[in-house]
Coordinates of C-alpha atoms in Angstrom, one line a residue:
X202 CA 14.8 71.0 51.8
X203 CA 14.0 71.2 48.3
X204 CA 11.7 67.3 47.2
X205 CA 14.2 65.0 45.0
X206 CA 13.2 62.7 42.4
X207 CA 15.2 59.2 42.5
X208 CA 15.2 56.0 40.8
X209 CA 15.4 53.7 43.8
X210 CA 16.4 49.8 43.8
X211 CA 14.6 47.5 45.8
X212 CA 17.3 45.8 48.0
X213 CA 17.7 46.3 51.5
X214 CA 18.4 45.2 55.0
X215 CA 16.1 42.3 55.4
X216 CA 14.7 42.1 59.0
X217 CA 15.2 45.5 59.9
X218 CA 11.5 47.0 59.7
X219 CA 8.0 46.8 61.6
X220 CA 5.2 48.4 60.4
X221 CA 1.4 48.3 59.8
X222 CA -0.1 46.9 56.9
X223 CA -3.1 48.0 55.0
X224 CA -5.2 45.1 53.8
X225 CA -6.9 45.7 50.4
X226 CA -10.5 43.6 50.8
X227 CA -11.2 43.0 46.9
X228 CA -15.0 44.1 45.7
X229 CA -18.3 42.4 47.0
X230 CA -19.1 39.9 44.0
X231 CA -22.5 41.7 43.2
X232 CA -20.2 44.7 42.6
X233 CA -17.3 43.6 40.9
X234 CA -20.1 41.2 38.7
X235 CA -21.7 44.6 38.1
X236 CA -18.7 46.3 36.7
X237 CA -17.9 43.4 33.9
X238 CA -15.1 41.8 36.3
X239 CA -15.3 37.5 36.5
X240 CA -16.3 36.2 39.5
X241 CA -13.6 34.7 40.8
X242 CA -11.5 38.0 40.8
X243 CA -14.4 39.6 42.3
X244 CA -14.5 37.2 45.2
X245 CA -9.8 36.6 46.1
X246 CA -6.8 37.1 44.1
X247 CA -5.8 33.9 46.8
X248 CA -5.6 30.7 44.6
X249 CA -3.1 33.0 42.4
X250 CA -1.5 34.0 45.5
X251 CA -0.7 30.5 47.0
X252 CA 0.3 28.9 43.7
X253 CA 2.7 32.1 42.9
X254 CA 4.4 32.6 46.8
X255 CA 5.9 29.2 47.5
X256 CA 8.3 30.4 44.0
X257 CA 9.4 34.0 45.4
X258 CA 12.7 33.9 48.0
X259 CA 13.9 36.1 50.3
X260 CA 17.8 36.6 49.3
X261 CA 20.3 37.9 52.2
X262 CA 23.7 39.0 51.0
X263 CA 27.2 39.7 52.7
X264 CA 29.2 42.0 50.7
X265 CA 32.6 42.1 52.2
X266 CA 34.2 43.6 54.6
X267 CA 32.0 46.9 56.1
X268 CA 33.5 50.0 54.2
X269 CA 32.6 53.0 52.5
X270 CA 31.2 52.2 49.3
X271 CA 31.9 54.5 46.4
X272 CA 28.5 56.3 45.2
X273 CA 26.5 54.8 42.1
X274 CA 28.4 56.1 38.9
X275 CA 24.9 56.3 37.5
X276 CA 23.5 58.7 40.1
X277 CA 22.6 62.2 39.7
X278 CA 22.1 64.5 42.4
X279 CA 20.3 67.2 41.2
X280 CA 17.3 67.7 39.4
X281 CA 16.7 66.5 35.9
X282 CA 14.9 68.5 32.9
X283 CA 11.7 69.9 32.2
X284 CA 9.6 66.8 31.3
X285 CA 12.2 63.7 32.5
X286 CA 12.2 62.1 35.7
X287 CA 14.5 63.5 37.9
X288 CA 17.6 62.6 38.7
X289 CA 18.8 58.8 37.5
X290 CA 18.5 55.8 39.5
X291 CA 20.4 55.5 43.2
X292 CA 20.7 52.9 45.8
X293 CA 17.2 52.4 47.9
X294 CA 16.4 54.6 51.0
X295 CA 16.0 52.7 53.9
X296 CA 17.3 52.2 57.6
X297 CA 20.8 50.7 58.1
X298 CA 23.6 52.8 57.4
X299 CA 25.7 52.9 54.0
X300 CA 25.3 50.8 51.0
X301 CA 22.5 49.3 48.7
X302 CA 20.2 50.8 51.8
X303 CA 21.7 53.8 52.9
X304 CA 21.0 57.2 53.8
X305 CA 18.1 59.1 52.8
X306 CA 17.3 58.8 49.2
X307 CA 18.9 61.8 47.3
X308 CA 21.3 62.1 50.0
X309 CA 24.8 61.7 50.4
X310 CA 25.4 58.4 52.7
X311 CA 26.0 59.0 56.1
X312 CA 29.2 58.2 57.8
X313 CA 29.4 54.5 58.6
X314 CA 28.5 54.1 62.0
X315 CA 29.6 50.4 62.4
X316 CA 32.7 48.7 63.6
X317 CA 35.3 48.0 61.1
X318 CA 35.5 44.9 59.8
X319 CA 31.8 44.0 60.1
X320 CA 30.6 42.9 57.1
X321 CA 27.5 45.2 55.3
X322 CA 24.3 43.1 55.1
X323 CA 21.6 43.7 52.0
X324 CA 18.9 41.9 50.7
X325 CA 15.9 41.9 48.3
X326 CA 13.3 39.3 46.3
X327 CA 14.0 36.3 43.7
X328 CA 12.1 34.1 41.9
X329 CA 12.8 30.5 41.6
X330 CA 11.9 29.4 37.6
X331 CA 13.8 26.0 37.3
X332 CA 12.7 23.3 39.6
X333 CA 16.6 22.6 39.7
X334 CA 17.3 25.8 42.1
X335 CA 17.9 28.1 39.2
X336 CA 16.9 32.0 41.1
X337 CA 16.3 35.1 38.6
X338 CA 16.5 38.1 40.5
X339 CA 18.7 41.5 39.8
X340 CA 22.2 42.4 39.5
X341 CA 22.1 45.6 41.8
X342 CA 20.8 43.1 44.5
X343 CA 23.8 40.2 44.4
X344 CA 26.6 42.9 43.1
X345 CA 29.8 42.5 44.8
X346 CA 28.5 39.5 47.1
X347 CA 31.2 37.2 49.3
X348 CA 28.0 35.5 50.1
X349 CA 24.6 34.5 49.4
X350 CA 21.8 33.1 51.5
X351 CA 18.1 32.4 50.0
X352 CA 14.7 31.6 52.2
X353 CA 12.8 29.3 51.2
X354 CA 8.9 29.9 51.6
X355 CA 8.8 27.0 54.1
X356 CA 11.6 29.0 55.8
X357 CA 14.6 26.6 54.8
X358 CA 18.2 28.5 54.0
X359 CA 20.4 27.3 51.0
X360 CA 23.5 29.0 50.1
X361 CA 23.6 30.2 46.4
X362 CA 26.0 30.8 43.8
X363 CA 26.4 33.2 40.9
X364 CA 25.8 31.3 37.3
X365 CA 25.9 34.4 35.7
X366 CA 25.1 38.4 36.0
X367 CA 24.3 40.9 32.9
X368 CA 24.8 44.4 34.5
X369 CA 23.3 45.8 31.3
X370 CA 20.1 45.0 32.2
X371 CA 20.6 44.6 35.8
X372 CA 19.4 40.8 36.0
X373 CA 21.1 37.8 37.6
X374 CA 20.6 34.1 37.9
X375 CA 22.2 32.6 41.0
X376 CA 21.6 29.2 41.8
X377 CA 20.8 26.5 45.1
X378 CA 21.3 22.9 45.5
X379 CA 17.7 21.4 45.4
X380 CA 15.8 19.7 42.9
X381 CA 11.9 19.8 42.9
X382 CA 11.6 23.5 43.9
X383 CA 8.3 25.1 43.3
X384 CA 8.8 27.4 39.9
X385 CA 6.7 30.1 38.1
X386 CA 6.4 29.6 34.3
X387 CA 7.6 32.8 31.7
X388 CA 3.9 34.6 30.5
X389 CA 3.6 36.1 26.9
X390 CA 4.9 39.5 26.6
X391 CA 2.4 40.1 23.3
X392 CA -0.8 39.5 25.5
X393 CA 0.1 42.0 28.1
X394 CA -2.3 45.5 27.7
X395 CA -2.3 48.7 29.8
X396 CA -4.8 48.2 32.4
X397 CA -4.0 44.4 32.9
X398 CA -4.6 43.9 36.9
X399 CA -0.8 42.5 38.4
X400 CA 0.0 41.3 41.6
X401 CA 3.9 42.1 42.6
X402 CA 5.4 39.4 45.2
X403 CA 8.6 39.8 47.3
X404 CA 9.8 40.9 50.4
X405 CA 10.0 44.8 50.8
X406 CA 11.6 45.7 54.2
X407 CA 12.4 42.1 54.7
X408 CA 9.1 41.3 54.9
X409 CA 8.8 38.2 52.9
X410 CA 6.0 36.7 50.9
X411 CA 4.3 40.3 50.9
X412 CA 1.7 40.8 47.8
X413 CA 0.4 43.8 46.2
X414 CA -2.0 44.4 43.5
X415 CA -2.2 46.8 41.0
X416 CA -2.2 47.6 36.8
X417 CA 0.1 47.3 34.4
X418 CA 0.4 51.4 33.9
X419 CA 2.2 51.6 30.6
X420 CA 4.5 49.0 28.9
X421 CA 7.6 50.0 26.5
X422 CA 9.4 52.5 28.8
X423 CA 12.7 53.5 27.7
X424 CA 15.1 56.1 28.1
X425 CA 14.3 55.9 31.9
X426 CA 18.1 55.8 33.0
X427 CA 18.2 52.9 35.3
X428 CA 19.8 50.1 32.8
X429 CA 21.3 50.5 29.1
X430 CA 19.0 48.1 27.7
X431 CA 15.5 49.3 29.0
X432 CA 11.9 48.0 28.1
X433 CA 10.2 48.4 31.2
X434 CA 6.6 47.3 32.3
X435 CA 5.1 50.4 34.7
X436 CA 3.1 49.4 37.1
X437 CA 1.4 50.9 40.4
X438 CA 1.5 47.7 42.4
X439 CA 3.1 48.8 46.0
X440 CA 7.0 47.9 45.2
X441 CA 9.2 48.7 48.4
X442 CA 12.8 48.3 49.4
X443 CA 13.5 44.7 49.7
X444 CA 11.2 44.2 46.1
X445 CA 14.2 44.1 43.7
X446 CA 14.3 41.2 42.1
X447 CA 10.8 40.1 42.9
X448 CA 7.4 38.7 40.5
X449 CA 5.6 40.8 38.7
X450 CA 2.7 38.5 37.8
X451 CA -0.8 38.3 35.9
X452 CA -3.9 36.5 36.9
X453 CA -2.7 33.3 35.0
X454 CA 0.0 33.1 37.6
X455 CA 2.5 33.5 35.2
X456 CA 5.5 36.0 35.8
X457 CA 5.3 38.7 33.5
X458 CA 8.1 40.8 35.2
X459 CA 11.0 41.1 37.5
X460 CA 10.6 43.9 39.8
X461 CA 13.8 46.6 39.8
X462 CA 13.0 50.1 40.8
X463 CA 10.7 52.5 41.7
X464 CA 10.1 56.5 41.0
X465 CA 10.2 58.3 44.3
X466 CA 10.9 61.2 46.2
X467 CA 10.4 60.2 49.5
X468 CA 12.3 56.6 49.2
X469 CA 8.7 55.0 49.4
X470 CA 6.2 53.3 47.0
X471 CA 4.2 56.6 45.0
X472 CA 2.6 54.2 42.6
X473 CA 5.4 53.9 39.4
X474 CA 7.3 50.8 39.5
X475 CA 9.3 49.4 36.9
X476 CA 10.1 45.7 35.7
X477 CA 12.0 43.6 33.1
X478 CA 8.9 42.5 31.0
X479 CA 9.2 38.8 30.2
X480 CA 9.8 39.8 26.5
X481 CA 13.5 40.8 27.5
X482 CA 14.0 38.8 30.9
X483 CA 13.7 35.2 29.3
X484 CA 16.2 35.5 26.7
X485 CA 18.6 37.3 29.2
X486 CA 18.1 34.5 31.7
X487 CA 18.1 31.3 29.6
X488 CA 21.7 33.0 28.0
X489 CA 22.9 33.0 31.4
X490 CA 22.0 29.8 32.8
X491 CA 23.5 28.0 29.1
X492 CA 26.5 30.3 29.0
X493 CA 26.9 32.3 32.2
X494 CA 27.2 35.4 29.4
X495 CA 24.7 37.1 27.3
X496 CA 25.5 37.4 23.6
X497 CA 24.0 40.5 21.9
X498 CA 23.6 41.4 18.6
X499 CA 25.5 44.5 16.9
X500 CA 24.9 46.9 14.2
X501 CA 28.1 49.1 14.7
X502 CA 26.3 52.7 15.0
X503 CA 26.2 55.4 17.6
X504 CA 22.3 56.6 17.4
X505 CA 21.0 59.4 19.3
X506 CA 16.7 60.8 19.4
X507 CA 15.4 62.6 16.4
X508 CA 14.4 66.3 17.9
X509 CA 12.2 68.5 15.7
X510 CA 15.0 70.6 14.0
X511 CA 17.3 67.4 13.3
X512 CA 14.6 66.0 11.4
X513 CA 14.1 69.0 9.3
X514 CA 17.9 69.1 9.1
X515 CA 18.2 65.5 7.9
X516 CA 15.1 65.5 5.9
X517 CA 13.0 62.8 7.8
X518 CA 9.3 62.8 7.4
X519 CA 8.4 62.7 11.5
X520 CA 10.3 62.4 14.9
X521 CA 10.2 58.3 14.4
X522 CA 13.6 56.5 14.0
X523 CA 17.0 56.8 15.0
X524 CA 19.5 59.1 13.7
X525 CA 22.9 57.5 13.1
X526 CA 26.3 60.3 14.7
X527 CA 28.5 57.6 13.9
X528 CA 29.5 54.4 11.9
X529 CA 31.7 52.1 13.6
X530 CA 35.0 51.4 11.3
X531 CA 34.7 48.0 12.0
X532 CA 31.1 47.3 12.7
X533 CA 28.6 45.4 10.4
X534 CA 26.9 48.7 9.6
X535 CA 29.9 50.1 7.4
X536 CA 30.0 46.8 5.2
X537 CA 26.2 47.8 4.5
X538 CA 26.4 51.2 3.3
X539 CA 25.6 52.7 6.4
X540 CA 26.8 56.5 6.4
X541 CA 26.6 58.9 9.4
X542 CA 23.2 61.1 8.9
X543 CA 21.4 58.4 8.1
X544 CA 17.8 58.1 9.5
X545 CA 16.8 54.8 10.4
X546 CA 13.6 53.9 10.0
X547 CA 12.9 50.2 10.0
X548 CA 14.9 47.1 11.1
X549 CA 13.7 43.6 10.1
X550 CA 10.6 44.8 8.2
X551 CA 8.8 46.9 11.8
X552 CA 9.3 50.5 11.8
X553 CA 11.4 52.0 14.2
X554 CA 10.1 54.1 16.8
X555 CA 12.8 55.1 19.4
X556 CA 16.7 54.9 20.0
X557 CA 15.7 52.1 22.7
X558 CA 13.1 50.5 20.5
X559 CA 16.2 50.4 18.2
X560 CA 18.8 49.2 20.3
X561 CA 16.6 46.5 22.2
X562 CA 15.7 45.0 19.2
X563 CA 18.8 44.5 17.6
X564 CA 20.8 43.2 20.6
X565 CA 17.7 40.1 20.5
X566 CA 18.7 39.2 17.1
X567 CA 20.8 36.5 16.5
X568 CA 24.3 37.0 15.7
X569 CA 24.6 36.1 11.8
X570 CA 21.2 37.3 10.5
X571 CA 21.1 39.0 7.5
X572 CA 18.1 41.8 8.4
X573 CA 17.0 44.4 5.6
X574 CA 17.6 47.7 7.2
X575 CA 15.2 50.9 5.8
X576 CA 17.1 54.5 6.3
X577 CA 16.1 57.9 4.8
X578 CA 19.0 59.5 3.6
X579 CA 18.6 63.1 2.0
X580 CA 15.1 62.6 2.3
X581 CA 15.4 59.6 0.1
X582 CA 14.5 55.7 1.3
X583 CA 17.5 52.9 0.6
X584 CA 17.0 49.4 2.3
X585 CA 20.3 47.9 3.1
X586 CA 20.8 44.0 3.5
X587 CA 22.9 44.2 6.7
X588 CA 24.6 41.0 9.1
X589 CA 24.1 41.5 12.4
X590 CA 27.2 41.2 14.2
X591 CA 28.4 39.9 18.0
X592 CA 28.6 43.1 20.3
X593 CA 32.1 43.5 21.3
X594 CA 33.4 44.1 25.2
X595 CA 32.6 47.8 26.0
X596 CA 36.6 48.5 26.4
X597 CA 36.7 47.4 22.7
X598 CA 33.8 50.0 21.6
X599 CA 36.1 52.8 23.5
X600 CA 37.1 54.7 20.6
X601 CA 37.1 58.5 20.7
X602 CA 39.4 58.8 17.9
X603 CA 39.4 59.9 14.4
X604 CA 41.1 59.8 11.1
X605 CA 43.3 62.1 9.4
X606 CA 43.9 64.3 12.4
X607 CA 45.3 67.7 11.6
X608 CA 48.2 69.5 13.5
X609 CA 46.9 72.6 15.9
X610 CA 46.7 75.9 14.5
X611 CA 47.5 79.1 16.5
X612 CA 44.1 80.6 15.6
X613 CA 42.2 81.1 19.4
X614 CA 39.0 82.5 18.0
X615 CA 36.7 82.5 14.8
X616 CA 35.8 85.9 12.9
X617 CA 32.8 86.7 10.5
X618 CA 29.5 87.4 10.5
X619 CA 26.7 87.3 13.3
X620 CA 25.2 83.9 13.1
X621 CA 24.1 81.1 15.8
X622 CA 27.6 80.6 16.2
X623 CA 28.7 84.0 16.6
X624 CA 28.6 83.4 20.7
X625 CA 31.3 80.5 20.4
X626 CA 35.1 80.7 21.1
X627 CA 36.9 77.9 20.0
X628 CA 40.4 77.3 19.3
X629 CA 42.9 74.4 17.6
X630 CA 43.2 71.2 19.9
X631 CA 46.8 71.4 21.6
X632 CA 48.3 68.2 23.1
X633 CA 47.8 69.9 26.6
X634 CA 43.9 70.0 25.5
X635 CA 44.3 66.1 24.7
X636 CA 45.7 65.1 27.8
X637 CA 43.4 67.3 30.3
X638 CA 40.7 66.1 28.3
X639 CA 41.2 62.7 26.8
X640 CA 40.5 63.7 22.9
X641 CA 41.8 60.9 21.0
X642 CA 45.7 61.3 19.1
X643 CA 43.6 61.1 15.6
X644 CA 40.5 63.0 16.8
X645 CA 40.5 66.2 14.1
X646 CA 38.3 68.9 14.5
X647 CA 38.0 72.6 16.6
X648 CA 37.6 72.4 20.7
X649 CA 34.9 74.5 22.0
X650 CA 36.6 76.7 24.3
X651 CA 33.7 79.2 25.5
X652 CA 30.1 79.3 25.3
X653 CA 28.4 82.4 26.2
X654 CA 25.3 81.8 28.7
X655 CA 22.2 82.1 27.2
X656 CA 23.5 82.1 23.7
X657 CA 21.9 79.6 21.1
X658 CA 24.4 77.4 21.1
X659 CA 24.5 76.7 24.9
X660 CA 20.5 76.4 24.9
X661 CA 20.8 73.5 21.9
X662 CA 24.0 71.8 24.5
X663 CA 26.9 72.6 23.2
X664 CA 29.6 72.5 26.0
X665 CA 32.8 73.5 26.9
X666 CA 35.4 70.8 25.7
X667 CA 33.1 69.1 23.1
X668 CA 35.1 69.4 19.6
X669 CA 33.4 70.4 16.3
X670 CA 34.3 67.6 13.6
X671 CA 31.3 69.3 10.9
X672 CA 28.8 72.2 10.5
X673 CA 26.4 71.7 8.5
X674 CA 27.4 68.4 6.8
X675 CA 31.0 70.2 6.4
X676 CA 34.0 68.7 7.5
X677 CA 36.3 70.4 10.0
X678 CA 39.6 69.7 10.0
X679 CA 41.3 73.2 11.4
X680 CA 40.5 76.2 12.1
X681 CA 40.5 77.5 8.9
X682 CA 37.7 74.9 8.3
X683 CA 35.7 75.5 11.1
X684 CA 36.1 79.2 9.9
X685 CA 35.1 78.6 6.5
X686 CA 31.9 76.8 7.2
X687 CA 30.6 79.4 10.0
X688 CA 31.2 81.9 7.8
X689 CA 28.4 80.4 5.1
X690 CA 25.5 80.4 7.7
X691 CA 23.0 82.9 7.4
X692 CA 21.9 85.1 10.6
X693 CA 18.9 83.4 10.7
X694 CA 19.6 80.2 9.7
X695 CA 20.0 77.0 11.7
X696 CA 23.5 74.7 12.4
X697 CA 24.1 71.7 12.4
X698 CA 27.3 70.5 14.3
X699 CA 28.8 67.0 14.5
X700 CA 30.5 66.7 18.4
X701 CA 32.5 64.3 19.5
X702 CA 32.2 64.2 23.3
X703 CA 34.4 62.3 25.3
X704 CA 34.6 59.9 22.3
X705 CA 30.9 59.7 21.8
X706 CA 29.8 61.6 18.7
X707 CA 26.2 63.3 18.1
X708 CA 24.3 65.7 16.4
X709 CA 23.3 69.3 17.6
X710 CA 21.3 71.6 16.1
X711 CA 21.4 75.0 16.9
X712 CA 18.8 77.5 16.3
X713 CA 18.5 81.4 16.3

């Protein structure tokens, strides 16, 4: 059977697993003295170790009834492309039937073998970091809990509550009644380097107060596919079902990290982990346990990556910065001169790297600041002075409409001269169309009805069912539009196509 990549959580039936452990013995002193490392991390990592443990719990959940549970929505069963990581994440291989531990990762879930009505059992990691009982430790692991049980080092049970759950990020804070609980402190994000030695804590398999060492591997991933806000610290500490939620932590002691999935193919630790760095955890956590909600901040954009060919299209300097598909009629952006083809390319003063540098950033900023915002807009710099406004409820961003939509034509097909989009079919969006596909009432623009294999248009992504709102800057309104603007691109010459996909709008460029 053909290897699958996965993004795999760390939650699991606790209790469940025996095994063998490997025991790392750290360096003889003369050696690690040799190689430039202190002493003392030369001789044990075991004073960090016993202050750290007593603050990591094992967390045992009932979630309901025993039945089916629907797949991930986020998973992806096949194999991602050239370059990316596979398929995005899915719930953590392990023994025990269906659920947050089910079947082989990759896999579709086995039947459920167990009697109806039992209730399915999980578990995974938390760490304690209020001596008041307040437990950070992540969404995927307490989602759809009737209840919650947390271990104690010293072995004692406590029944927890939820104060609060950000599925965005996939953190959580429940809470215990107990006062005086050992607690780790928050580290600094801004001292962390590539090559820092870390030491992950939790309980993988249900083996609690389990420690692993290992180095921070890169810092700053994004775009990975496990959360929507992602800022991950990689790391090749062991992480194993049963981690999620656990410490990521540095020699100070200090947590750093909250451990939440791992890049397999086998359902096993291959040495890339991921964690919420401290830089995103703390704010997330300290909104939760004041509020029970996070508050994010909001520019009112749709931003997509900056290929090679749309930053010749747009006229940007490099690949660096975030290229705006869409302005939010009633978002912050708009009221700042914001315009769609904008390129921007530094918020608050730092420059703008990535979509997720982008987004992160802005949804830390406190709702109400006025932020100057740098964009290059026909290859010109404008700074805009811009608010930033409270993200709304995602059923409120649900758009996928249009103004000034124009009745369907009859016209099934475009005519004219060979040119990138010479392989295309499209045809006037019908109310039939906007049913079977959920376009918007005031969505305007051409449907994509065919696109020929191979062609340059499927190789850029263009899809059947995506509608054409401009080519080339142009607006498209009909047929006749769409017509009209095809008809001015050169054989050689490149397009650029607004979409709007399933209400999401973004830019393609395709390419002879």
């Amino acid at each position: 059977m053909k290897a699958r990549m996965n993004f795999l959580f760390g939650s699991g039936l606790a209790g469940a697993f025996l095994g063998a452990a490997l025991i790392l013995t750290p360096p003889a002193a003369t050696v690690g003295q040799a190689a430039g490392v202190p002493p003392q991390l030369a001789q044990s990592f075991s004073p960090i170790v016993k202050a750290v443990t007593p603050a990591v719990v094992n967390i045992q959940v009932t979630q309901g009834e025993r039945v089916r549970a629907p797949r991930d929505p986020r998973r992806r069963d096949h194999e991602g492309p050239p370059g990316r990581p596979g398929p995005g994440p899915g719930p953590f291989g392990g023994p025990g039937g269906p659920g947050p531990f089910g079947g082989p990762p990759g896999e579709p879930d086995e039947p459920d073998q167990g009697l109806p009505g039992r209730p399915e059992m999980s578990g995974g990691s938390g760490v304690i970091i209020d001596p008041n009982g307040y437990i950070v430790t992540n969404n995927h692991v307490i989602d759809k809990a009737s209840d919650i049980k947390v271990y104690l080092h010293d072995k004692k049970e406590y029944p927890a509550k939820i104060i609060g759950a950000d599925p965005k990020t996939d953190l959580a804070i429940i809470k215990i009644e107990a006062t005086g609980l050992p607690h780790l402190k928050w580290g600094n994000y801004d001292e962390l380097q590539v090559g820092d030695i870390v030491l992950a804590v939790g309980s993988p398999f249900g083996l609690s107060q389990t420690v692993t060492m290992g180095i921070i591997s890169a810092l700053g991933r994004g775009n990975v596919g496990i959360a929507d806000y992602e800022d991950f610290i990689q790391t090749d500490a062991s992480i194993n079902p049963g981690n999620s939620g656990g410490a990521l932590v540095n020699l100070k002691g200090e947590l750093i990290g909250i451990n939440t999935a791992i890049f397999s193919r086998t359902g096993g630790n291959e040495g890339i982990g991921f964690a919420v760095p401290v830089s995103l955890a703390k704010n997330i956590t300290d909104s939760l346990i004041k509020t029970g909600k996070v508050v994010r901040g909001w520019l009112g954009v749709a931003i997509q990556e900056i290929t090679p060919d749309l930053a010749k299209a747009f006229k940007a300097k490099d690949q660096k910065g975030a290229l705006v598909s869409d302005v939010n009629e009633q978002g912050p952006a708009l009221k700042a001169g914001v315009q769609r083809g904008d390129v921007i390319v530094e918020f608050d003063g730092k420059e703008v790297q990535t979509v997720s540098d982008l987004r992160n950033r802005v949804a830390q900023t406190q709702v109400g600041a006025k932020v100057p915002l740098k964009v290059i807009r026909e290859g010109q710099e404008k700074v805009l002075t811009l608010q930033i406004g409270e993200r709304p409820a995602d059923a409120m961003l649900a758009r996928g409409t249009e103004p000034g939509a124009a009745p369907p034509e009859s016209a099934e097909a475009r005519k004219g001269p060979l040119n990138v989009l010479s392989d295309l079919k499209v045809k006037a969006i019908d109310d039939e169309a906007r049913t079977k596909l959920n376009i918007g009432a005031k969505t305007a623009g051409v449907l994509v009805a065919h696109v020929q294999a191979g062609s340059p248009a499927e190789q850029a992504g263009l899809q059947r069912g995506d509608v054409i709102q401009e080519v080339n800057r142009q607006s498209v309104m009909s047929i006749n539009d769409y017509d009209a603007a095809a008809a001015k691109i050169k054989k050689e010459e490149n397009a650029v196509l607004l979409v709007n996909r399933q209400g999401n709008t973004l830019f393609i460029v395709i390419n002879p």
